[in-house]
Amino acid sequence: MNAFIKQFNIFRKKQEAIDESEVEEIIQPSQRPLTLDDYIGQDLIKSQARLKINLAKKHDTAFCHTLLLGHAGAGKTTFAKIIAAELGVPFYEYLGSNLNDGSVLINLLRRLPKGAILFIDEIHMLSKSIQEFFYPVLEDSKYLYANCDQGVELNKFTIIGCTTHAGMLNHPFMERFAWKPTLSPYSKSELSELIKRTASRKYGFDMEDDVTLSLASLCQGTPRKAVHLIQNFIDVASCSFIENRPVVASDLTLDVLTQTVQSLDMDPMLGLDRPFREYLNVLQNENGKPIGLRSLSAMCHQQEVTLLNSIEPFLLLPNIELPIDENNVIVGPLAKVTRGGRAATPSTVAYLRACKNLQQNHGWFPGETFNVD
Ligand code: ADP
């Protein structure tokens, strides 16, 4: 969801009583999939969700409290919205950092109707004391406060929290969620399918398989990157064809994709942009010696949190397939974490060599330095 709309919804919810008509507004205007059948990949988690949705409907009970884990853009918000839509219950969306005021929170909880879903994005931003406040809410649908021995009963609703940083949650808080699925990175064929569907539904284009597969290999296993890349691809196509006509599917060729990748300063192998390359260059310059996160952050001119949230989730994946030429694919992580810090791997060297080759022979990445032979 657009950040401004999200903030606006949060602001509006603080100002107004919550009623179902608002919820309709949040769920409806979306290019996101709205059913589990439409949600691509994550088969095991989807089948568990189906079972839980059927049980909740059959027994007319609230869905179990759920903690969704996974990297940024993996589809956590979409999945939570689908659960609400499949259950046919109201959905209320908040950022964790906006629920740290006790009176705002109590006001919200007291208004939530039976069965509703309270979605807390970035739940790791809840303060320690608010996480503790939630223990009886999660366990017994009530909250405690100073002058009330028994606590105050609440409707039975569901909390779905999502986070990219499970390690930042209190262990007892985390343990009170009955279901804690982790969304895994998407395979190339899943992303290709996602791209095909998005291109057809959102833009009305039937894309060729070779194009969707090439796009998919540049998205680092992440649906949000795929959605953005399609948009950029179509933008470049519309600038490339000077005739006065709208883009048609046959304009979306591999040549235009190459132009798109170049215009976004990405590499054509994995779709990594300059901050990724700088990170890998810094590791490589250490000649195999591990480097601490703080030093790495200073040397890459990136905040530690950016490295942790945006750069490393992909680079540390164990099975990255790096196509260094037409007949050669290297499989392995592009960086590793050791006791002493982050360090280069054989794939780091192979990747930087491939970049240097593209630079020397094809003019890619002007102005960058790659310290490899
Ligand atoms: P997160 O909450 O994990 O950051 P989102 O749910 O906002 O990610 O998803 C980012 C984008 O990717 C959305 O546009 C969404 O529609 C799309 N998307 C994510 N996962 C899927 C999926 N499994 N199938 C289809 N589209 C998806």
mmCIF file of C-alpha atoms and ligand atoms in Angstrom:
data_model
loop_
_atom_site.group_PDB
_atom_site.id
_atom_site.type_symbol
_atom_site.label_atom_id
_atom_site.label_comp_id
_atom_site.label_asym_id
_atom_site.label_seq_id
_atom_site.Cartn_x
_atom_site.Cartn_y
_atom_site.Cartn_z
ATOM 1 C CA MET A 1 0.000 0.000 0.000
ATOM 2 C CA ASN A 2 1.140 3.492 -0.830
ATOM 3 C CA ALA A 3 2.896 4.946 2.250
ATOM 4 C CA PHE A 4 0.821 8.105 2.202
ATOM 5 C CA ILE A 5 -2.483 6.198 2.134
ATOM 6 C CA LYS A 6 -1.214 4.015 4.962
ATOM 7 C CA GLN A 7 -0.333 7.020 7.105
ATOM 8 C CA PHE A 8 -3.638 8.634 6.227
ATOM 9 C CA ASN A 9 -5.536 5.542 7.327
ATOM 10 C CA ILE A 10 -3.656 5.489 10.603
ATOM 11 C CA PHE A 11 -4.365 9.164 11.192
ATOM 12 C CA ARG A 12 -8.005 8.758 10.296
ATOM 13 C CA LYS A 13 -8.417 5.792 12.607
ATOM 14 C CA LYS A 14 -7.059 7.767 15.503
ATOM 15 C CA GLN A 15 -9.610 10.474 14.821
ATOM 16 C CA GLU A 16 -12.722 8.481 14.154
ATOM 17 C CA ALA A 17 -14.605 5.565 15.579
ATOM 18 C CA ILE A 18 -13.995 2.420 13.588
ATOM 19 C CA ASP A 19 -16.855 1.075 11.535
ATOM 20 C CA GLU A 20 -17.063 -1.477 8.801
ATOM 21 C CA SER A 21 -17.492 0.970 5.947
ATOM 22 C CA GLU A 22 -13.880 2.124 6.486
ATOM 23 C CA VAL A 23 -12.681 -1.424 6.291
ATOM 24 C CA GLU A 24 -14.329 -1.903 2.932
ATOM 25 C CA GLU A 25 -12.353 1.054 1.696
ATOM 26 C CA ILE A 26 -9.042 -0.424 2.789
ATOM 27 C CA ILE A 27 -9.590 -3.824 1.235
ATOM 28 C CA GLN A 28 -11.243 -2.973 -2.065
ATOM 29 C CA PRO A 29 -9.167 -0.757 -4.389
ATOM 30 C CA SER A 30 -6.290 -3.091 -5.003
ATOM 31 C CA GLN A 31 -4.243 -4.803 -7.683
ATOM 32 C CA ARG A 32 -3.306 -7.345 -5.042
ATOM 33 C CA PRO A 33 -4.643 -10.871 -5.209
ATOM 34 C CA LEU A 34 -7.795 -11.155 -3.109
ATOM 35 C CA THR A 35 -8.085 -14.936 -2.704
ATOM 36 C CA LEU A 36 -5.751 -17.731 -1.640
ATOM 37 C CA ASP A 37 -6.089 -19.285 -5.110
ATOM 38 C CA ASP A 38 -4.763 -16.070 -6.614
ATOM 39 C CA TYR A 39 -1.857 -15.825 -4.192
ATOM 40 C CA ILE A 40 1.155 -17.328 -5.953
ATOM 41 C CA GLY A 41 3.542 -19.811 -4.300
ATOM 42 C CA GLN A 42 3.845 -20.492 -0.532
ATOM 43 C CA ASP A 43 1.834 -23.697 -1.033
ATOM 44 C CA LEU A 44 2.338 -25.184 2.417
ATOM 45 C CA ILE A 45 1.359 -21.971 4.195
ATOM 46 C CA LYS A 46 -1.670 -21.552 1.953
ATOM 47 C CA SER A 47 -2.902 -25.057 2.714
ATOM 48 C CA GLN A 48 -2.462 -24.452 6.464
ATOM 49 C CA ALA A 49 -4.379 -21.179 6.097
ATOM 50 C CA ARG A 50 -7.220 -22.895 4.217
ATOM 51 C CA LEU A 51 -7.586 -25.407 7.030
ATOM 52 C CA LYS A 52 -7.639 -22.704 9.701
ATOM 53 C CA ILE A 53 -10.090 -20.551 7.731
ATOM 54 C CA ASN A 54 -12.466 -23.507 7.322
ATOM 55 C CA LEU A 55 -12.268 -24.322 11.028
ATOM 56 C CA ALA A 56 -12.855 -20.717 12.087
ATOM 57 C CA LYS A 57 -15.889 -20.518 9.797
ATOM 58 C CA LYS A 58 -17.253 -23.897 10.874
ATOM 59 C CA HIS A 59 -17.022 -23.128 14.590
ATOM 60 C CA ASP A 60 -17.792 -19.427 14.209
ATOM 61 C CA THR A 61 -14.616 -18.537 16.104
ATOM 62 C CA ALA A 62 -11.901 -15.990 15.513
ATOM 63 C CA PHE A 63 -8.912 -17.016 13.361
ATOM 64 C CA CYS A 64 -5.857 -17.867 15.483
ATOM 65 C CA HIS A 65 -3.377 -15.121 16.396
ATOM 66 C CA THR A 66 -0.725 -15.179 13.689
ATOM 67 C CA LEU A 67 2.789 -13.841 13.302
ATOM 68 C CA LEU A 68 3.857 -13.555 9.656
ATOM 69 C CA LEU A 69 7.596 -13.556 9.094
ATOM 70 C CA GLY A 70 9.436 -12.815 5.878
ATOM 71 C CA HIS A 71 11.578 -10.320 4.011
ATOM 72 C CA ALA A 72 10.290 -6.934 2.816
ATOM 73 C CA GLY A 73 7.957 -7.192 -0.182
ATOM 74 C CA ALA A 74 7.427 -10.948 0.253
ATOM 75 C CA GLY A 75 3.631 -10.658 0.422
ATOM 76 C CA LYS A 76 2.879 -10.526 4.186
ATOM 77 C CA THR A 77 0.330 -7.684 4.011
ATOM 78 C CA THR A 78 -1.307 -9.241 0.972
ATOM 79 C CA PHE A 79 -1.563 -12.595 2.730
ATOM 80 C CA ALA A 80 -3.134 -11.043 5.849
ATOM 81 C CA LYS A 81 -5.699 -9.199 3.713
ATOM 82 C CA ILE A 82 -6.554 -12.405 1.899
ATOM 83 C CA ILE A 83 -7.207 -14.185 5.205
ATOM 84 C CA ALA A 84 -9.620 -11.393 6.179
ATOM 85 C CA ALA A 85 -11.304 -11.475 2.767
ATOM 86 C CA GLU A 86 -11.660 -15.269 2.800
ATOM 87 C CA LEU A 87 -13.104 -15.147 6.315
ATOM 88 C CA GLY A 88 -15.332 -12.205 5.386
ATOM 89 C CA VAL A 89 -14.264 -10.213 8.460
ATOM 90 C CA PRO A 90 -13.273 -6.566 8.941
ATOM 91 C CA PHE A 91 -9.585 -5.753 8.570
ATOM 92 C CA TYR A 92 -7.831 -2.948 10.472
ATOM 93 C CA GLU A 93 -4.294 -2.047 9.514
ATOM 94 C CA TYR A 94 -1.780 -0.290 11.779
ATOM 95 C CA LEU A 95 1.954 0.239 11.998
ATOM 96 C CA GLY A 96 3.556 -1.105 15.193
ATOM 97 C CA SER A 97 5.224 2.237 15.857
ATOM 98 C CA ASN A 98 1.777 3.913 15.998
ATOM 99 C CA LEU A 99 0.464 1.649 18.742
ATOM 100 C CA ASN A 100 2.907 2.547 21.489
ATOM 101 C CA ASP A 101 0.501 4.970 23.137
ATOM 102 C CA GLY A 102 -1.437 2.912 25.739
ATOM 103 C CA SER A 103 -4.647 4.969 25.664
ATOM 104 C CA VAL A 104 -4.846 4.956 21.844
ATOM 105 C CA LEU A 105 -4.283 1.222 21.887
ATOM 106 C CA ILE A 106 -6.951 0.507 24.537
ATOM 107 C CA ASN A 107 -9.393 2.704 22.684
ATOM 108 C CA LEU A 108 -8.746 0.737 19.518
ATOM 109 C CA LEU A 109 -8.964 -2.710 21.127
ATOM 110 C CA ARG A 110 -12.249 -1.900 22.845
ATOM 111 C CA ARG A 111 -13.847 -1.007 19.535
ATOM 112 C CA LEU A 112 -12.736 -4.070 17.583
ATOM 113 C CA PRO A 113 -15.722 -6.248 16.689
ATOM 114 C CA LYS A 114 -15.853 -9.999 17.236
ATOM 115 C CA GLY A 115 -13.879 -11.928 14.610
ATOM 116 C CA ALA A 116 -12.136 -8.825 13.219
ATOM 117 C CA ILE A 117 -8.489 -8.885 12.166
ATOM 118 C CA LEU A 118 -6.120 -6.338 13.636
ATOM 119 C CA PHE A 119 -3.088 -6.288 11.340
ATOM 120 C CA ILE A 120 0.056 -4.844 12.917
ATOM 121 C CA ASP A 121 2.716 -4.131 10.314
ATOM 122 C CA GLU A 122 6.316 -4.021 11.613
ATOM 123 C CA ILE A 123 5.180 -5.430 14.928
ATOM 124 C CA HIS A 124 8.793 -5.384 16.169
ATOM 125 C CA MET A 125 8.342 -1.600 16.551
ATOM 126 C CA LEU A 126 6.019 -2.142 19.544
ATOM 127 C CA SER A 127 7.787 -1.126 22.748
ATOM 128 C CA LYS A 128 8.682 -3.780 25.306
ATOM 129 C CA SER A 129 5.925 -2.652 27.699
ATOM 130 C CA ILE A 130 3.285 -2.710 24.938
ATOM 131 C CA GLN A 131 4.400 -6.195 23.948
ATOM 132 C CA GLU A 132 3.887 -7.197 27.599
ATOM 133 C CA PHE A 133 0.493 -5.469 27.632
ATOM 134 C CA PHE A 134 -0.506 -7.800 24.787
ATOM 135 C CA TYR A 135 0.204 -11.046 26.719
ATOM 136 C CA PRO A 136 -3.332 -11.334 28.262
ATOM 137 C CA VAL A 137 -4.909 -9.923 25.092
ATOM 138 C CA LEU A 138 -3.403 -12.751 23.079
ATOM 139 C CA GLU A 139 -3.999 -15.398 25.701
ATOM 140 C CA ASP A 140 -7.394 -14.563 27.232
ATOM 141 C CA SER A 141 -8.866 -11.734 25.133
ATOM 142 C CA LYS A 142 -8.585 -9.254 27.977
ATOM 143 C CA TYR A 143 -6.277 -6.510 29.117
ATOM 144 C CA LEU A 144 -5.087 -5.663 32.603
ATOM 145 C CA TYR A 145 -4.691 -2.326 34.248
ATOM 146 C CA ALA A 146 -3.791 -1.020 37.677
ATOM 147 C CA ASN A 147 -7.166 -0.700 39.435
ATOM 148 C CA CYS A 148 -8.866 -3.730 38.015
ATOM 149 C CA ASP A 149 -8.026 -7.194 39.390
ATOM 150 C CA GLN A 150 -9.858 -9.232 36.792
ATOM 151 C CA GLY A 151 -8.880 -7.281 33.702
ATOM 152 C CA VAL A 152 -11.261 -6.001 31.046
ATOM 153 C CA GLU A 153 -12.816 -8.482 28.650
ATOM 154 C CA LEU A 154 -12.511 -7.792 24.922
ATOM 155 C CA ASN A 155 -14.277 -9.241 21.897
ATOM 156 C CA LYS A 156 -12.551 -12.283 20.464
ATOM 157 C CA PHE A 157 -10.632 -10.869 17.528
ATOM 158 C CA THR A 158 -7.433 -11.896 15.764
ATOM 159 C CA ILE A 159 -4.093 -10.179 15.746
ATOM 160 C CA ILE A 160 -1.948 -10.748 12.670
ATOM 161 C CA GLY A 161 1.480 -9.245 13.225
ATOM 162 C CA CYS A 162 4.117 -9.106 10.562
ATOM 163 C CA THR A 163 7.816 -8.486 10.808
ATOM 164 C CA THR A 164 11.086 -8.707 8.972
ATOM 165 C CA HIS A 165 12.861 -8.853 12.374
ATOM 166 C CA ALA A 166 11.473 -11.638 14.530
ATOM 167 C CA GLY A 167 14.630 -11.430 16.665
ATOM 168 C CA MET A 168 13.554 -8.002 17.950
ATOM 169 C CA LEU A 169 10.382 -9.388 19.593
ATOM 170 C CA ASN A 170 10.200 -10.499 23.231
ATOM 171 C CA HIS A 171 10.305 -14.263 23.296
ATOM 172 C CA PRO A 172 7.155 -14.636 25.493
ATOM 173 C CA PHE A 173 5.270 -12.228 23.209
ATOM 174 C CA MET A 174 6.253 -14.213 20.145
ATOM 175 C CA GLU A 175 5.319 -17.482 21.813
ATOM 176 C CA ARG A 176 1.738 -16.289 22.350
ATOM 177 C CA PHE A 177 1.055 -16.373 18.611
ATOM 178 C CA ALA A 178 -0.407 -19.763 17.753
ATOM 179 C CA TRP A 179 0.757 -19.720 14.125
ATOM 180 C CA LYS A 180 4.089 -18.289 12.934
ATOM 181 C CA PRO A 181 4.533 -18.979 9.217
ATOM 182 C CA THR A 182 7.611 -17.698 7.379
ATOM 183 C CA LEU A 183 7.196 -16.648 3.741
ATOM 184 C CA SER A 184 10.122 -17.960 1.736
ATOM 185 C CA PRO A 185 11.770 -16.323 -1.301
ATOM 186 C CA TYR A 186 9.851 -17.037 -4.517
ATOM 187 C CA SER A 187 11.253 -19.268 -7.238
ATOM 188 C CA LYS A 188 11.890 -17.947 -10.722
ATOM 189 C CA SER A 189 8.861 -19.784 -12.125
ATOM 190 C CA GLU A 190 6.585 -18.427 -9.371
ATOM 191 C CA LEU A 191 7.741 -14.879 -10.025
ATOM 192 C CA SER A 192 7.355 -15.396 -13.754
ATOM 193 C CA GLU A 193 3.727 -16.440 -13.146
ATOM 194 C CA LEU A 194 3.204 -13.427 -10.857
ATOM 195 C CA ILE A 195 4.609 -11.124 -13.555
ATOM 196 C CA LYS A 196 2.399 -12.684 -16.224
ATOM 197 C CA ARG A 197 -0.725 -12.213 -14.115
ATOM 198 C CA THR A 198 0.153 -8.688 -13.033
ATOM 199 C CA ALA A 199 0.975 -7.643 -16.608
ATOM 200 C CA SER A 200 -2.277 -9.058 -17.866
ATOM 201 C CA ARG A 201 -4.576 -7.767 -15.094
ATOM 202 C CA LYS A 202 -3.034 -4.400 -14.438
ATOM 203 C CA TYR A 203 -1.880 -3.441 -17.935
ATOM 204 C CA GLY A 204 -3.749 -5.832 -20.236
ATOM 205 C CA PHE A 205 -0.552 -7.341 -21.753
ATOM 206 C CA ASP A 206 0.094 -10.996 -22.551
ATOM 207 C CA MET A 207 3.839 -11.258 -22.057
ATOM 208 C CA GLU A 208 6.007 -13.936 -23.690
ATOM 209 C CA ASP A 209 7.461 -16.638 -21.409
ATOM 210 C CA ASP A 210 11.078 -15.767 -22.218
ATOM 211 C CA VAL A 211 10.442 -12.154 -21.203
ATOM 212 C CA THR A 212 8.627 -12.979 -17.941
ATOM 213 C CA LEU A 213 11.319 -15.504 -17.004
ATOM 214 C CA SER A 214 14.057 -12.942 -17.684
ATOM 215 C CA LEU A 215 12.202 -10.360 -15.595
ATOM 216 C CA ALA A 216 11.750 -12.938 -12.828
ATOM 217 C CA SER A 217 15.470 -13.619 -12.621
ATOM 218 C CA LEU A 218 16.055 -9.929 -11.815
ATOM 219 C CA CYS A 219 13.699 -9.687 -8.813
ATOM 220 C CA GLN A 220 15.713 -11.382 -6.058
ATOM 221 C CA GLY A 221 12.837 -13.695 -5.157
ATOM 222 C CA THR A 222 10.639 -10.743 -4.147
ATOM 223 C CA PRO A 223 7.137 -9.984 -5.503
ATOM 224 C CA ARG A 224 7.313 -6.251 -4.750
ATOM 225 C CA LYS A 225 10.480 -5.958 -6.871
ATOM 226 C CA ALA A 226 8.690 -7.822 -9.648
ATOM 227 C CA VAL A 227 5.726 -5.440 -9.521
ATOM 228 C CA HIS A 228 8.038 -2.408 -9.696
ATOM 229 C CA LEU A 229 10.172 -3.872 -12.468
ATOM 230 C CA ILE A 230 7.125 -4.480 -14.695
ATOM 231 C CA GLN A 231 6.122 -0.852 -14.214
ATOM 232 C CA ASN A 232 9.613 0.377 -15.164
ATOM 233 C CA PHE A 233 9.772 -2.002 -18.120
ATOM 234 C CA ILE A 234 6.514 -0.660 -19.531
ATOM 235 C CA ASP A 235 7.646 2.932 -18.883
ATOM 236 C CA VAL A 236 10.854 2.365 -20.858
ATOM 237 C CA ALA A 237 8.900 0.664 -23.662
ATOM 238 C CA SER A 238 6.568 3.625 -23.899
ATOM 239 C CA CYS A 239 9.549 5.995 -24.224
ATOM 240 C CA SER A 240 11.305 3.769 -26.769
ATOM 241 C CA PHE A 241 8.570 3.733 -29.380
ATOM 242 C CA ILE A 242 8.274 7.157 -30.802
ATOM 243 C CA GLU A 243 5.266 6.482 -33.006
ATOM 244 C CA ASN A 244 2.247 8.085 -31.529
ATOM 245 C CA ARG A 245 0.613 4.977 -30.165
ATOM 246 C CA PRO A 246 0.293 3.199 -26.818
ATOM 247 C CA VAL A 247 2.613 0.315 -25.907
ATOM 248 C CA VAL A 248 1.491 -3.116 -27.133
ATOM 249 C CA ALA A 249 2.614 -6.512 -25.863
ATOM 250 C CA SER A 250 4.997 -7.069 -28.814
ATOM 251 C CA ASP A 251 6.947 -3.935 -27.745
ATOM 252 C CA LEU A 252 7.939 -5.710 -24.519
ATOM 253 C CA THR A 253 11.046 -7.405 -25.866
ATOM 254 C CA LEU A 254 14.301 -8.584 -24.319
ATOM 255 C CA ASP A 255 16.052 -5.602 -25.936
ATOM 256 C CA VAL A 256 13.748 -3.195 -24.123
ATOM 257 C CA LEU A 257 14.321 -5.179 -20.930
ATOM 258 C CA THR A 258 18.087 -4.670 -21.331
ATOM 259 C CA GLN A 259 17.508 -0.923 -21.734
ATOM 260 C CA THR A 260 15.319 -0.961 -18.614
ATOM 261 C CA VAL A 261 17.948 -2.772 -16.583
ATOM 262 C CA GLN A 262 20.614 -0.317 -17.725
ATOM 263 C CA SER A 263 18.441 2.682 -16.971
ATOM 264 C CA LEU A 264 17.867 1.376 -13.441
ATOM 265 C CA ASP A 265 21.622 0.821 -12.994
ATOM 266 C CA MET A 266 20.991 -2.855 -12.308
ATOM 267 C CA ASP A 267 23.136 -5.765 -13.431
ATOM 268 C CA PRO A 268 21.573 -8.044 -16.074
ATOM 269 C CA MET A 269 22.355 -11.228 -14.110
ATOM 270 C CA LEU A 270 20.538 -10.786 -10.795
ATOM 271 C CA GLY A 271 19.105 -7.279 -10.999
ATOM 272 C CA LEU A 272 21.331 -5.868 -8.223
ATOM 273 C CA ASP A 273 21.888 -2.133 -8.207
ATOM 274 C CA ARG A 274 24.845 -0.025 -7.083
ATOM 275 C CA PRO A 275 24.393 -0.304 -3.262
ATOM 276 C CA PHE A 276 24.583 -4.110 -3.603
ATOM 277 C CA ARG A 277 27.698 -3.890 -5.772
ATOM 278 C CA GLU A 278 29.347 -1.476 -3.331
ATOM 279 C CA TYR A 279 28.622 -3.830 -0.437
ATOM 280 C CA LEU A 280 30.195 -6.742 -2.340
ATOM 281 C CA ASN A 281 33.161 -4.615 -3.414
ATOM 282 C CA VAL A 282 33.855 -3.670 0.208
ATOM 283 C CA LEU A 283 33.775 -7.339 1.248
ATOM 284 C CA GLN A 284 36.050 -8.295 -1.629
ATOM 285 C CA ASN A 285 38.558 -5.547 -0.766
ATOM 286 C CA GLU A 286 39.045 -7.140 2.662
ATOM 287 C CA ASN A 287 40.641 -10.184 0.964
ATOM 288 C CA GLY A 288 38.536 -12.727 2.821
ATOM 289 C CA LYS A 289 38.873 -11.054 6.243
ATOM 290 C CA PRO A 290 35.474 -10.666 7.993
ATOM 291 C CA ILE A 291 34.240 -7.152 8.573
ATOM 292 C CA GLY A 292 31.840 -5.955 11.300
ATOM 293 C CA LEU A 293 28.430 -4.533 10.456
ATOM 294 C CA ARG A 294 29.265 -1.056 11.746
ATOM 295 C CA SER A 295 32.442 -0.717 9.676
ATOM 296 C CA LEU A 296 30.716 -2.186 6.665
ATOM 297 C CA SER A 297 27.896 0.321 7.008
ATOM 298 C CA ALA A 298 30.388 3.219 7.175
ATOM 299 C CA MET A 299 32.358 1.936 4.192
ATOM 300 C CA CYS A 300 29.231 1.408 2.073
ATOM 301 C CA HIS A 301 27.742 4.773 3.101
ATOM 302 C CA GLN A 302 24.543 2.961 4.054
ATOM 303 C CA GLN A 303 22.775 2.764 7.395
ATOM 304 C CA GLU A 304 23.091 -0.532 9.238
ATOM 305 C CA VAL A 305 19.327 -0.968 9.086
ATOM 306 C CA THR A 306 19.420 -0.604 5.278
ATOM 307 C CA LEU A 307 22.048 -3.321 5.047
ATOM 308 C CA LEU A 308 20.013 -5.569 7.338
ATOM 309 C CA ASN A 309 16.623 -4.941 5.697
ATOM 310 C CA SER A 310 17.373 -4.376 2.043
ATOM 311 C CA ILE A 311 20.795 -5.684 1.081
ATOM 312 C CA GLU A 312 21.596 -8.729 3.156
ATOM 313 C CA PRO A 313 18.336 -10.707 3.043
ATOM 314 C CA PHE A 314 19.116 -11.523 -0.586
ATOM 315 C CA LEU A 315 22.932 -11.676 -0.557
ATOM 316 C CA LEU A 316 22.972 -14.192 2.306
ATOM 317 C CA LEU A 317 20.556 -16.648 0.662
ATOM 318 C CA PRO A 318 22.354 -19.982 0.323
ATOM 319 C CA ASN A 319 21.272 -20.940 -3.205
ATOM 320 C CA ILE A 320 21.663 -17.878 -5.384
ATOM 321 C CA GLU A 321 22.091 -18.968 -8.989
ATOM 322 C CA LEU A 322 24.574 -16.640 -10.639
ATOM 323 C CA PRO A 323 24.649 -17.000 -14.449
ATOM 324 C CA ILE A 324 28.148 -15.794 -15.294
ATOM 325 C CA ASP A 325 27.863 -16.722 -18.961
ATOM 326 C CA GLU A 326 25.521 -18.701 -21.199
ATOM 327 C CA ASN A 327 26.846 -22.095 -20.107
ATOM 328 C CA ASN A 328 27.945 -21.347 -16.586
ATOM 329 C CA VAL A 329 25.938 -20.949 -13.396
ATOM 330 C CA ILE A 330 27.518 -20.686 -9.941
ATOM 331 C CA VAL A 331 25.315 -21.564 -6.972
ATOM 332 C CA GLY A 332 25.950 -20.189 -3.489
ATOM 333 C CA PRO A 333 25.543 -17.154 -1.224
ATOM 334 C CA LEU A 334 27.002 -13.861 -2.404
ATOM 335 C CA ALA A 335 28.102 -12.994 1.144
ATOM 336 C CA LYS A 336 28.329 -14.844 4.447
ATOM 337 C CA VAL A 337 28.141 -13.994 8.150
ATOM 338 C CA THR A 338 30.929 -15.422 10.267
ATOM 339 C CA ARG A 339 31.812 -14.934 13.946
ATOM 340 C CA GLY A 340 34.081 -12.064 13.017
ATOM 341 C CA GLY A 341 31.563 -10.337 10.730
ATOM 342 C CA ARG A 342 30.513 -10.375 7.078
ATOM 343 C CA ALA A 343 32.843 -11.954 4.520
ATOM 344 C CA ALA A 344 33.163 -12.576 0.766
ATOM 345 C CA THR A 345 32.423 -15.981 -0.789
ATOM 346 C CA PRO A 346 33.492 -17.554 -4.122
ATOM 347 C CA SER A 347 30.271 -16.135 -5.620
ATOM 348 C CA THR A 348 31.273 -12.602 -4.528
ATOM 349 C CA VAL A 349 34.411 -12.824 -6.620
ATOM 350 C CA ALA A 350 32.616 -14.424 -9.572
ATOM 351 C CA TYR A 351 29.906 -11.771 -9.470
ATOM 352 C CA LEU A 352 32.339 -8.838 -9.375
ATOM 353 C CA ARG A 353 34.388 -10.388 -12.206
ATOM 354 C CA ALA A 354 31.254 -10.674 -14.312
ATOM 355 C CA CYS A 355 30.467 -7.012 -13.567
ATOM 356 C CA LYS A 356 33.984 -5.975 -14.536
ATOM 357 C CA ASN A 357 33.663 -7.907 -17.764
ATOM 358 C CA LEU A 358 30.379 -6.146 -18.576
ATOM 359 C CA GLN A 359 32.064 -2.839 -17.831
ATOM 360 C CA GLN A 360 35.176 -3.442 -19.937
ATOM 361 C CA ASN A 361 33.529 -5.117 -22.899
ATOM 362 C CA HIS A 362 30.051 -3.611 -23.002
ATOM 363 C CA GLY A 363 30.280 -0.265 -21.220
ATOM 364 C CA TRP A 364 28.065 -1.120 -18.238
ATOM 365 C CA PHE A 365 28.485 0.571 -14.806
ATOM 366 C CA PRO A 366 30.471 3.639 -15.921
ATOM 367 C CA GLY A 367 32.581 5.164 -13.163
ATOM 368 C CA GLU A 368 32.527 2.144 -10.842
ATOM 369 C CA THR A 369 35.680 0.356 -9.726
ATOM 370 C CA PHE A 370 35.793 -3.421 -9.371
ATOM 371 C CA ASN A 371 38.871 -4.640 -7.529
ATOM 372 C CA VAL A 372 39.059 -8.101 -9.038
ATOM 373 C CA ASP A 373 41.422 -9.594 -11.605
HETATM 374 P P1 ADP B 1 5.072 -7.171 2.410
HETATM 375 O O1 ADP B 1 3.861 -6.842 3.244
HETATM 376 O O2 ADP B 1 5.677 -8.504 2.764
HETATM 377 O O3 ADP B 1 6.107 -6.091 2.388
HETATM 378 P P2 ADP B 1 3.187 -6.939 0.191
HETATM 379 O O4 ADP B 1 2.090 -7.830 0.681
HETATM 380 O O5 ADP B 1 2.963 -5.466 0.337
HETATM 381 O O6 ADP B 1 4.577 -7.339 0.877
HETATM 382 O O7 ADP B 1 3.446 -7.331 -1.349
HETATM 383 C C1 ADP B 1 4.140 -6.497 -2.254
HETATM 384 C C2 ADP B 1 3.498 -6.583 -3.642
HETATM 385 O O8 ADP B 1 3.682 -7.871 -4.197
HETATM 386 C C3 ADP B 1 1.995 -6.332 -3.664
HETATM 387 O O9 ADP B 1 1.723 -5.548 -4.805
HETATM 388 C C4 ADP B 1 1.369 -7.687 -3.825
HETATM 389 O O10 ADP B 1 0.194 -7.625 -4.574
HETATM 390 C C5 ADP B 1 2.421 -8.480 -4.556
HETATM 391 N N1 ADP B 1 2.451 -9.876 -4.048
HETATM 392 C C6 ADP B 1 3.113 -10.263 -2.938
HETATM 393 N N2 ADP B 1 3.010 -11.598 -2.761
HETATM 394 C C7 ADP B 1 2.258 -12.049 -3.779
HETATM 395 C C8 ADP B 1 1.812 -13.373 -4.152
HETATM 396 N N3 ADP B 1 2.149 -14.463 -3.442
HETATM 397 N N4 ADP B 1 1.066 -13.501 -5.260
HETATM 398 C C9 ADP B 1 0.763 -12.413 -6.012
HETATM 399 N N5 ADP B 1 1.168 -11.147 -5.721
HETATM 400 C C10 ADP B 1 1.900 -10.955 -4.616
#
